[in-house]
Amino acid sequence: MSQPKPAGSIDTKNYLSGLFTQTPKKSTKSNSKNKSNKKSTNNNSKKNITDNDNQKDTQMEDDDMNASHITQTQITINNYKPIPTTSKITSLSNLNNINIKNLTNWESRTNQGKILFEFGSSNSNCLEILSNEIIEIVNGKEKNYKFMYDKLQKKSNVLLNRLEKIGSKILQYYGFEYSQPLSAYSDQSAVFVGRILCESMVGDDTLNPQSILLEGLSNTETSDCRIIKLNFDNYQLEKGESPITLFPGQVVAVKGINTIQYLKVEKLYTEVSSDSLNYMEEEVINEGMKNIEDLVDNPTKQLKIMVGMGPFTLPHNILYHPLEELVKKVEELKPNVLVLIGPFVSEDNFLVNSMVLNRTFEDVFENEVLKRLESISKETKVVLIPSLKDIHADFVFPQPSFNITNSGIHSFNNPSTFGVKCKSSFKDEVIKVGVTSIDVLKDIVKKEFTFGHVNDKFEQILKTIVGQECYYPQLMPSEEIPLDFSLSENESASLDIINSPQILILPSDEDFYVKHIDNKCVIINPTRCCCNKKEERITEGSYAFITICNETILPIEKRTHVQIINL
């Protein structure tokens, strides 16, 4: 008997078009009956076994007929004959997860080029950076490192060091000289520093006012890692005070009365003294930077950054039409920097999942992604950030960069903070950009609790994340994130939001947004280039186009213009 051809041997040198056509399966009941008649002539000793076999065959055939619209699905190749799916089990399990109604061509998308959202005013008084002026990418993390060495002692040290670091910044911001240890009981109000935890009997760490704990510092002179329950019975926000958001893992300072049973909360402190760029007007103007009144008569240069987030191909093919369209936009808009965030070869792609490719994942990445990016002009610097959904990348967070030999394409760790420097700018001004592919907003929204009314919940949570100076400040990660705390001790793999980036890219499956946080930074979610979960059609996607005026003392949100554009 000939062996069935394995699914992995299907020829995919000719790219799949992504159109699934249904071919009904011919009924095999007549054949089954003929077989049954032949078997009935056997001796009585085999009759029972034969009858049982026939029942099993009939059951399997009925199941196949019920799922025939999926198991016999054929994949049509442009200008080629259909290739039937040879693995029934694999095809059935994966196609069930795909909405067949949404399997449309990339060309069928609508509203191409439509501006979905706009932030700031266009920098009409800024000149474009000329092609002969040098743009550099500086301070990016692109080092590899060992992982899966997350020892308990290292994890403890990382958490305690972060608690001391952020705690001291909070005390400095509010003018407190020191904090009291949680072991100090008194009937007088005092200030205590600690990490928010959740008291839960069922393993759910979603906060509410009755479940909030505070973990103190580690050394014996302070709290010796003591944990105490917070009592909010008499806590109220002062008139005009901003809402306070808490989530597990957040470092805060608490003012209250510490009793043996609990800490009576009177006031919460969450703001952090930032080392972000301070715009000292007199000093900057004296050194030659331009004031707001000088912009009309003396135009400055503007930096252009384009941001796209994967996946860069539809979920049922590897044609990479969205990536091709994005490259065309790069040629048209000519940005100085192109930032692409994974996944590039997504584990959610049907062809990747169903094992019908006869190519390695690395080969798909090199020949379908990198070769398209190599066609981009060298005047545009390309930066790639991996994703945990990249099937060919290391599955750990913080995540090492891709190993790319092409010197014209940069790949940085996930997360990473890098600088964009224009050598023609005064004093070589560096615009700092922070980026990650983790949807930290989604995880914190599920666990947080906010005191007070907020008009924009997302903005409130983003403000809290920036205040914690960490790309993933939550204590217990979701099951999708293989968080390795010990890597945080490695400078090239730190989770810290270092160097106070002026542009912070925090992708999310939530709706696109652009937020500015207290003159510190502008936070952008460009959403995905295709397969947006908020859209009914998988072809709908968008990208962000950012222009920033250089050589000015204006705060970053005053000199930044962001457009979220339909691809």
Coordinates of C-alpha atoms in Angstrom, one line a residue:
M1 CA 0.0 0.0 0.0
S2 CA 1.4 3.4 -0.9
Q3 CA 2.2 5.8 1.9
P4 CA 0.1 9.0 2.1
K5 CA 2.0 12.1 1.1
P6 CA 2.8 14.1 4.3
A7 CA 1.4 17.6 4.7
G8 CA 4.9 19.1 4.9
S9 CA 5.7 18.0 1.4
I10 CA 3.2 20.3 -0.4
D11 CA 5.0 22.5 -2.8
T12 CA 4.7 26.1 -1.7
K13 CA 7.4 27.6 -4.0
N14 CA 4.5 29.3 -5.8
Y15 CA 2.9 31.5 -3.1
L16 CA -0.6 30.8 -1.9
S17 CA -3.2 33.3 -2.9
G18 CA -5.1 32.9 0.3
L19 CA -8.5 32.1 -1.4
F20 CA -10.1 29.0 0.1
T21 CA -12.5 27.2 -2.2
Q22 CA -14.7 24.5 -0.9
T23 CA -14.9 21.1 -2.8
P24 CA -17.6 18.8 -1.5
K25 CA -16.5 15.3 -0.7
K26 CA -18.2 12.5 -2.8
S27 CA -20.3 10.1 -0.7
T28 CA -18.7 6.8 0.0
K29 CA -21.7 5.1 1.5
S30 CA -22.2 2.9 -1.5
N31 CA -18.7 1.7 -1.3
S32 CA -19.2 1.0 2.4
K33 CA -22.2 -1.1 1.7
N34 CA -20.4 -3.2 -0.9
K35 CA -17.6 -3.8 1.6
S36 CA -20.1 -4.8 4.2
N37 CA -21.8 -7.3 1.8
K38 CA -18.5 -8.9 1.0
K39 CA -17.6 -9.2 4.7
S40 CA -21.0 -10.9 5.4
T41 CA -19.8 -14.1 3.6
N42 CA -17.1 -14.6 6.2
N43 CA -17.3 -17.3 8.8
N44 CA -19.3 -16.8 12.0
S45 CA -16.2 -16.5 14.2
K46 CA -15.3 -13.1 12.5
K47 CA -18.8 -11.7 12.2
N48 CA -18.9 -9.8 15.4
I49 CA -15.5 -8.2 14.7
T50 CA -16.6 -7.3 11.2
D51 CA -19.8 -5.7 12.4
N52 CA -17.9 -3.6 14.9
D53 CA -15.4 -2.5 12.3
N54 CA -18.3 -1.5 9.9
Q55 CA -19.9 0.6 12.6
K56 CA -16.6 2.4 13.2
D57 CA -16.1 3.0 9.5
T58 CA -19.7 4.4 9.1
Q59 CA -19.2 6.7 12.1
M60 CA -15.9 8.1 10.7
E61 CA -17.5 8.6 7.3
D62 CA -20.4 10.5 8.8
D63 CA -18.0 12.7 10.8
D64 CA -16.1 13.4 7.6
M65 CA -19.2 14.4 5.8
N66 CA -20.2 16.8 8.6
A67 CA -16.9 18.5 8.3
S68 CA -16.4 18.1 4.6
H69 CA -16.6 21.8 3.9
I70 CA -13.4 22.2 6.0
T71 CA -11.5 18.9 5.7
Q72 CA -11.6 18.9 1.9
T73 CA -10.8 22.6 1.6
Q74 CA -8.5 23.3 -1.3
I75 CA -5.9 26.0 -1.4
T76 CA -5.9 27.8 -4.8
I77 CA -2.7 29.1 -6.2
N78 CA -2.6 31.9 -8.7
N79 CA -2.7 30.4 -12.2
Y80 CA -2.1 26.9 -10.9
K81 CA -4.2 23.9 -10.2
P82 CA -5.8 23.5 -6.7
I83 CA -3.8 21.6 -4.1
P84 CA -5.9 19.5 -1.7
T85 CA -5.1 19.6 1.9
T86 CA -3.7 16.2 2.8
S87 CA -3.8 16.3 6.6
K88 CA -7.4 16.2 7.7
I89 CA -6.7 16.6 11.4
T90 CA -4.4 19.5 11.0
S91 CA -6.7 21.3 8.6
L92 CA -9.8 20.8 10.7
S93 CA -8.2 22.0 13.9
N94 CA -6.7 25.2 12.4
L95 CA -9.4 26.2 9.9
N96 CA -12.0 26.1 12.7
N97 CA -10.2 29.0 14.3
I98 CA -10.5 31.1 11.1
N99 CA -13.6 33.0 10.1
I100 CA -14.2 31.7 6.6
K101 CA -16.3 34.7 5.7
N102 CA -13.4 37.0 6.4
L103 CA -11.0 35.2 4.0
T104 CA -10.8 38.0 1.5
N105 CA -8.2 39.3 -0.9
W106 CA -5.9 42.1 0.3
E107 CA -7.1 44.1 -2.7
S108 CA -10.7 44.1 -1.4
R109 CA -9.9 46.4 1.5
T110 CA -11.5 49.8 1.8
N111 CA -10.7 53.3 2.9
Q112 CA -7.0 53.1 1.8
G113 CA -5.1 56.2 3.0
K114 CA -7.8 57.4 5.2
I115 CA -6.6 59.4 8.3
L116 CA -8.2 57.6 11.2
F117 CA -6.8 59.8 13.9
E118 CA -4.6 62.9 14.2
F119 CA -2.7 64.4 17.1
G120 CA -1.0 67.8 17.2
S121 CA -0.8 70.4 14.5
S122 CA 1.2 69.9 11.3
N123 CA 4.7 71.4 11.5
S124 CA 4.3 73.7 8.6
N125 CA 7.2 75.9 9.7
C126 CA 9.6 72.9 9.8
L127 CA 11.8 72.0 6.8
E128 CA 12.4 68.4 5.7
I129 CA 15.8 66.9 6.6
L130 CA 17.7 66.7 3.4
S131 CA 18.9 63.4 1.9
N132 CA 22.5 64.3 2.3
E133 CA 22.1 65.0 6.0
I134 CA 23.0 62.1 8.2
I135 CA 20.5 60.3 10.4
E136 CA 21.9 57.9 13.0
I137 CA 20.4 55.3 15.3
V138 CA 22.2 55.3 18.6
N139 CA 22.1 53.5 22.0
G140 CA 19.8 50.6 20.7
K141 CA 20.0 47.3 22.5
E142 CA 20.9 44.5 20.1
K143 CA 22.9 42.1 22.2
N144 CA 22.1 38.5 22.7
Y145 CA 22.1 37.0 26.2
K146 CA 21.4 33.8 28.1
F147 CA 18.0 33.1 29.5
M148 CA 16.1 30.4 31.3
Y149 CA 18.3 31.0 34.4
D150 CA 15.6 32.7 36.4
K151 CA 16.7 31.7 39.9
L152 CA 14.6 32.6 42.9
Q153 CA 17.4 34.7 44.4
K154 CA 17.9 36.8 41.2
K155 CA 14.2 37.3 40.8
S156 CA 14.0 38.5 44.4
N157 CA 16.9 40.9 44.0
V158 CA 15.5 42.4 40.8
L159 CA 12.1 43.1 42.5
L160 CA 13.7 44.5 45.6
N161 CA 16.1 46.7 43.7
R162 CA 13.2 48.1 41.7
L163 CA 11.2 48.7 44.8
E164 CA 14.1 50.7 46.4
K165 CA 14.8 52.6 43.2
I166 CA 11.2 53.8 42.4
G167 CA 10.4 54.2 46.1
S168 CA 13.3 56.7 46.5
K169 CA 12.2 58.6 43.5
I170 CA 8.6 58.9 44.8
L171 CA 10.0 60.3 48.1
Q172 CA 12.2 62.7 46.3
Y173 CA 9.3 64.0 44.1
Y174 CA 7.1 64.7 47.1
G175 CA 9.9 66.1 49.3
F176 CA 10.0 63.3 51.9
E177 CA 13.4 62.7 53.4
Y178 CA 12.7 59.1 54.5
S179 CA 10.0 56.6 55.0
Q180 CA 9.1 54.5 58.0
P181 CA 9.4 50.7 58.1
L182 CA 6.2 48.7 58.1
S183 CA 7.3 47.2 61.5
A184 CA 7.0 50.6 63.1
Y185 CA 3.5 50.8 64.8
S186 CA 2.2 54.2 65.9
D187 CA -0.9 56.2 66.5
Q188 CA 0.7 59.1 64.4
S189 CA 0.6 59.4 60.7
A190 CA 3.8 58.4 58.8
V191 CA 4.9 57.7 55.2
F192 CA 5.6 54.1 54.1
V193 CA 7.0 52.8 50.8
G194 CA 6.1 49.5 49.4
R195 CA 4.7 47.4 46.5
I196 CA 1.0 46.8 45.9
L197 CA -0.1 43.1 46.2
C198 CA -3.5 41.4 46.0
E199 CA -5.0 39.3 48.8
S200 CA -6.9 36.6 47.0
M201 CA -8.0 33.1 48.1
V202 CA -8.8 31.9 44.6
G203 CA -5.7 33.0 42.7
D204 CA -7.3 36.0 41.1
D205 CA -5.2 39.1 41.6
T206 CA -7.8 41.6 40.4
L207 CA -7.7 44.5 42.9
N208 CA -10.6 45.9 45.0
P209 CA -10.4 48.2 48.1
Q210 CA -10.8 45.1 50.4
S211 CA -7.9 43.1 48.8
I212 CA -5.0 45.5 48.6
L213 CA -1.8 44.7 50.5
L214 CA 1.5 46.6 50.8
E215 CA 4.9 44.8 50.7
G216 CA 7.7 46.7 52.5
L217 CA 11.4 47.1 51.8
S218 CA 13.8 44.2 52.4
N219 CA 16.5 45.3 54.8
T220 CA 16.2 44.8 58.6
E221 CA 16.3 48.6 59.3
T222 CA 13.1 49.1 57.4
S223 CA 10.3 46.5 56.8
D224 CA 12.1 43.2 56.3
C225 CA 9.7 42.4 53.4
R226 CA 6.8 42.6 55.8
I227 CA 3.3 42.6 54.2
I228 CA 0.4 44.5 55.7
K229 CA -3.2 45.0 54.7
L230 CA -4.3 48.5 53.6
N231 CA -7.5 49.9 55.0
F232 CA -9.4 52.5 52.8
D233 CA -12.4 53.0 55.0
N234 CA -11.5 56.7 55.7
Y235 CA -9.6 57.3 52.4
Q236 CA -10.9 60.0 50.1
L237 CA -9.3 62.0 47.3
E238 CA -8.8 65.6 48.2
K239 CA -10.6 68.3 46.2
G240 CA -8.9 68.8 42.9
E241 CA -6.7 65.7 43.3
S242 CA -6.1 63.5 40.3
P243 CA -7.5 60.0 40.3
I244 CA -5.2 57.2 41.7
T245 CA -4.7 53.9 39.8
L246 CA -3.3 50.9 41.6
F247 CA -2.3 47.5 40.2
P248 CA -0.3 44.5 41.5
G249 CA 3.4 45.2 41.3
Q250 CA 3.1 49.0 41.5
V251 CA 5.5 50.8 43.8
V252 CA 3.8 53.5 45.9
A253 CA 4.2 55.6 49.0
V254 CA 1.4 55.5 51.6
K255 CA 0.7 58.1 54.3
G256 CA -1.3 56.7 57.2
I257 CA -1.5 55.2 60.7
N258 CA 0.2 51.8 61.0
T259 CA -1.6 49.5 63.5
I260 CA -1.0 45.9 64.2
Q261 CA -4.0 44.8 62.1
Y262 CA -3.7 47.1 59.1
L263 CA -2.4 50.4 57.7
K264 CA -5.1 53.1 57.7
V265 CA -4.6 54.9 54.5
E266 CA -4.9 58.7 54.5
K267 CA -3.1 59.6 51.2
L268 CA -1.4 57.7 48.3
Y269 CA 1.6 59.0 46.4
T270 CA 2.4 57.5 43.0
E271 CA 4.2 60.2 41.0
V272 CA 7.9 59.7 40.2
S273 CA 10.6 62.3 39.8
S274 CA 11.6 62.0 36.2
D275 CA 15.1 62.5 34.7
S276 CA 13.4 63.4 31.4
L277 CA 14.7 66.4 29.3
N278 CA 13.9 69.6 31.1
Y279 CA 13.4 72.6 28.8
M280 CA 15.3 75.3 30.6
E281 CA 14.4 78.2 28.4
E282 CA 17.1 80.7 29.2
E283 CA 19.9 78.2 29.0
V284 CA 18.7 76.7 25.8
I285 CA 18.0 80.0 24.1
N286 CA 21.4 81.3 25.0
E287 CA 23.0 78.2 23.4
G288 CA 21.2 78.9 20.1
M289 CA 18.0 76.8 20.2
K290 CA 14.9 78.4 18.8
N291 CA 12.0 79.8 20.8
I292 CA 8.4 79.5 19.7
E293 CA 8.4 83.1 18.3
D294 CA 11.4 82.3 16.2
L295 CA 9.9 79.4 14.3
V296 CA 8.1 81.5 11.7
D297 CA 11.2 83.4 10.6
N298 CA 13.7 80.7 11.2
P299 CA 12.2 77.3 10.2
T300 CA 13.7 74.2 11.9
K301 CA 14.2 70.7 10.6
Q302 CA 11.6 68.0 11.1
L303 CA 12.3 64.3 11.7
K304 CA 9.9 61.8 10.1
I305 CA 9.3 58.4 11.7
M306 CA 6.9 55.7 10.4
V307 CA 5.7 52.9 12.7
G308 CA 4.1 49.6 11.6
M309 CA 3.0 46.6 13.7
G310 CA 2.6 43.0 12.5
P311 CA 1.4 40.7 11.3
F312 CA 2.5 41.8 7.9
T313 CA 0.6 39.1 6.0
L314 CA -3.0 37.8 6.1
P315 CA -3.6 34.9 8.4
H316 CA -4.2 32.4 5.5
N317 CA -1.1 33.0 3.3
I318 CA 2.5 34.1 3.2
L319 CA 2.2 36.6 0.4
Y320 CA 3.0 39.6 2.6
H321 CA 0.8 42.0 0.7
P322 CA 0.5 44.4 3.7
L323 CA 4.3 44.6 4.0
E324 CA 4.5 45.3 0.2
E325 CA 2.0 48.1 0.6
L326 CA 3.9 49.5 3.6
V327 CA 7.1 49.5 1.6
K328 CA 5.3 51.5 -1.1
K329 CA 4.2 54.1 1.5
V330 CA 7.8 54.3 2.6
E331 CA 8.9 55.1 -0.9
E332 CA 6.2 57.7 -1.2
L333 CA 6.5 59.4 2.2
K334 CA 10.3 59.0 2.6
P335 CA 10.5 58.8 6.4
N336 CA 13.9 59.1 8.1
V337 CA 13.2 56.1 10.3
L338 CA 11.0 53.0 9.8
V339 CA 10.1 51.1 12.9
L340 CA 8.5 47.7 12.4
I341 CA 7.2 45.7 15.3
G342 CA 6.6 41.9 15.1
P343 CA 5.2 39.4 14.6
F344 CA 6.9 38.9 11.2
V345 CA 6.3 35.1 10.9
S346 CA 3.3 34.8 13.2
E347 CA 2.5 31.6 15.1
D348 CA -1.2 32.4 14.4
N349 CA -0.7 32.1 10.6
F350 CA -2.7 29.1 9.3
L351 CA 0.1 27.9 7.0
V352 CA 2.7 28.1 9.8
N353 CA 0.3 26.4 12.3
S354 CA -0.8 23.6 10.0
M355 CA 2.7 22.6 9.0
V356 CA 2.1 22.7 5.2
L357 CA 5.2 24.6 4.5
N358 CA 8.3 22.9 3.1
R359 CA 10.4 25.9 4.1
T360 CA 11.9 26.8 7.4
F361 CA 10.5 29.7 9.3
E362 CA 13.9 31.5 9.1
D363 CA 13.8 31.1 5.3
V364 CA 10.3 32.8 5.2
F365 CA 11.6 35.6 7.3
E366 CA 14.7 36.2 5.2
N367 CA 13.1 35.8 1.8
E368 CA 9.7 37.3 2.4
V369 CA 10.5 40.0 4.9
L370 CA 14.1 41.0 4.8
K371 CA 14.3 41.0 1.0
R372 CA 11.4 43.4 0.7
L373 CA 13.0 45.7 3.3
E374 CA 16.3 45.6 1.4
S375 CA 14.6 47.5 -1.4
I376 CA 14.0 50.5 0.8
S377 CA 16.4 53.4 0.2
K378 CA 19.4 53.6 2.5
E379 CA 18.3 57.1 3.4
T380 CA 15.5 55.5 5.6
K381 CA 16.9 53.7 8.6
V382 CA 15.0 50.4 9.4
V383 CA 14.5 49.2 12.9
L384 CA 13.0 45.7 13.7
I385 CA 11.6 44.7 17.1
P386 CA 10.7 41.0 17.6
S387 CA 7.5 39.7 19.1
L388 CA 6.7 36.7 21.3
K389 CA 4.4 35.5 18.5
D390 CA 7.4 35.3 16.1
I391 CA 7.7 31.6 15.5
H392 CA 11.4 31.9 14.6
A393 CA 12.4 34.1 17.6
D394 CA 13.4 33.3 21.1
F395 CA 10.3 32.8 23.4
V396 CA 11.3 34.8 26.4
F397 CA 10.7 38.3 27.7
P398 CA 12.8 40.4 27.7
Q399 CA 13.4 39.1 24.2
P400 CA 16.7 39.1 22.2
S401 CA 17.0 40.9 18.9
F402 CA 17.0 39.1 15.5
N403 CA 20.4 38.0 14.2
I404 CA 20.5 40.1 11.0
T405 CA 23.7 40.3 8.9
N406 CA 22.4 43.2 6.7
S407 CA 24.1 46.3 8.0
G408 CA 21.4 48.5 6.7
I409 CA 18.7 47.0 9.0
H410 CA 18.8 47.3 12.7
S411 CA 17.2 44.9 15.1
F412 CA 16.9 45.7 18.8
N413 CA 15.7 43.8 21.8
N414 CA 12.1 43.7 23.0
P415 CA 11.7 46.1 24.8
S416 CA 14.3 48.7 23.8
T417 CA 15.0 52.4 23.9
F418 CA 17.0 53.9 21.1
G419 CA 17.9 57.4 19.9
V420 CA 17.5 59.0 16.5
K421 CA 20.1 61.7 15.9
C422 CA 20.3 64.1 13.0
K423 CA 23.9 65.3 12.7
S424 CA 22.8 68.6 11.1
S425 CA 20.8 69.5 14.2
F426 CA 22.2 71.9 16.8
K427 CA 24.3 70.0 19.2
D428 CA 23.2 66.7 17.5
E429 CA 19.9 66.6 19.2
V430 CA 18.7 63.0 19.9
I431 CA 15.1 62.0 19.9
K432 CA 14.7 59.1 22.2
V433 CA 12.2 56.3 21.2
G434 CA 11.0 53.5 23.5
V435 CA 9.2 50.5 22.0
T436 CA 8.0 47.1 22.9
S437 CA 5.6 44.5 21.3
I438 CA 4.0 43.5 24.6
D439 CA 0.4 44.6 25.1
V440 CA 0.9 45.8 28.7
L441 CA -2.2 47.9 28.7
K442 CA -4.4 44.8 28.2
D443 CA -2.9 43.0 31.2
I444 CA -3.1 46.0 33.6
V445 CA -6.7 46.9 32.6
K446 CA -7.8 43.4 33.9
K447 CA -6.2 43.9 37.3
E448 CA -6.2 47.6 38.2
F449 CA -8.5 49.6 40.6
T450 CA -8.9 53.3 40.3
F451 CA -9.9 55.7 43.1
G452 CA -11.9 58.6 41.6
H453 CA -13.6 59.2 38.3
V454 CA -11.6 59.2 35.1
N455 CA -12.8 60.3 31.7
D456 CA -10.1 58.4 29.8
K457 CA -9.2 55.1 31.5
F458 CA -6.5 54.2 29.1
E459 CA -4.7 57.5 29.5
Q460 CA -4.8 57.1 33.3
I461 CA -3.3 53.7 33.1
L462 CA -0.6 54.8 30.6
K463 CA 0.3 57.7 33.0
T464 CA 0.8 55.1 35.7
I465 CA 3.0 52.9 33.5
V466 CA 5.2 55.8 32.6
G467 CA 5.4 56.7 36.3
Q468 CA 6.7 53.2 37.1
E469 CA 9.5 53.6 34.5
C470 CA 9.0 50.0 33.4
Y471 CA 7.8 48.4 30.2
Y472 CA 6.0 45.6 32.2
P473 CA 5.5 46.8 35.8
Q474 CA 2.9 44.2 36.7
L475 CA 4.1 41.6 39.2
M476 CA 2.4 38.5 37.9
P477 CA 2.6 38.2 34.1
S478 CA -0.2 36.6 32.0
E479 CA 0.3 33.1 30.8
E480 CA 1.2 34.4 27.3
I481 CA 4.3 36.2 28.6
P482 CA 7.4 34.1 29.7
L483 CA 8.8 36.8 31.9
D484 CA 12.4 36.1 33.1
F485 CA 13.1 38.5 35.9
S486 CA 16.8 37.6 36.2
L487 CA 17.4 39.1 32.7
S488 CA 16.5 42.5 34.2
E489 CA 19.8 42.6 35.9
N490 CA 21.4 42.5 32.4
E491 CA 21.7 46.0 31.1
S492 CA 21.1 44.9 27.5
A493 CA 17.8 43.2 28.6
S494 CA 16.4 45.6 31.1
L495 CA 12.7 46.2 31.5
D496 CA 13.3 49.7 32.7
I497 CA 12.2 52.6 30.5
I498 CA 15.6 54.2 30.5
N499 CA 16.7 57.6 29.2
S500 CA 13.1 58.9 29.5
P501 CA 12.1 58.5 25.8
Q502 CA 10.1 61.3 24.3
I503 CA 8.2 58.9 22.0
L504 CA 6.9 55.7 23.5
I505 CA 5.3 53.1 21.3
L506 CA 3.1 50.7 23.3
P507 CA 1.1 48.6 20.8
S508 CA -2.2 47.1 21.8
D509 CA -5.1 45.3 20.4
E510 CA -7.3 48.1 21.8
D511 CA -8.3 51.0 19.5
F512 CA -5.6 53.2 18.2
Y513 CA -4.6 56.1 20.4
V514 CA -2.1 58.9 20.8
K515 CA -1.6 60.3 24.4
H516 CA 0.7 62.8 25.9
I517 CA 1.7 62.4 29.5
D518 CA 2.5 65.6 31.5
N519 CA 5.2 67.0 29.2
K520 CA 7.1 63.8 29.5
C521 CA 6.4 61.8 26.4
V522 CA 3.9 61.0 23.6
I523 CA 2.5 57.4 23.7
I524 CA 1.4 55.9 20.4
N525 CA -0.6 52.7 19.6
P526 CA -0.6 52.4 15.7
T527 CA -2.6 49.1 15.8
R528 CA -1.7 46.3 13.4
C529 CA -1.1 46.5 9.7
C530 CA -3.8 43.8 9.2
C531 CA -5.9 41.4 11.3
N532 CA -7.0 44.0 13.8
K533 CA -9.2 42.3 16.3
K534 CA -11.4 45.4 16.6
E535 CA -12.2 45.2 12.8
E536 CA -14.7 42.9 11.1
R537 CA -12.4 42.3 8.1
I538 CA -8.9 40.9 8.5
T539 CA -7.7 43.2 5.7
E540 CA -8.2 46.3 7.8
G541 CA -5.0 47.8 9.3
S542 CA -3.1 51.0 9.9
Y543 CA 0.2 52.5 10.6
A544 CA 1.5 55.7 12.3
F545 CA 3.4 58.6 10.7
I546 CA 5.2 60.9 13.1
T547 CA 6.9 64.3 12.4
I548 CA 8.9 66.0 15.1
C549 CA 10.4 69.5 14.9
N550 CA 14.0 69.7 16.0
E551 CA 16.0 72.6 17.4
T552 CA 13.2 74.1 19.5
I553 CA 12.5 74.5 23.2
L554 CA 8.9 73.4 22.8
P555 CA 7.7 70.4 24.9
I556 CA 7.6 67.2 22.9
E557 CA 3.8 67.2 22.5
K558 CA 3.8 70.8 21.1
R559 CA 6.3 69.9 18.3
T560 CA 5.0 66.5 17.5
H561 CA 2.4 65.7 14.8
V562 CA 1.0 62.1 14.6
Q563 CA -1.3 60.6 12.1
I564 CA -2.8 57.1 12.3
I565 CA -3.5 56.2 8.6
N566 CA -5.4 53.3 7.1
L567 CA -3.1 51.1 5.1

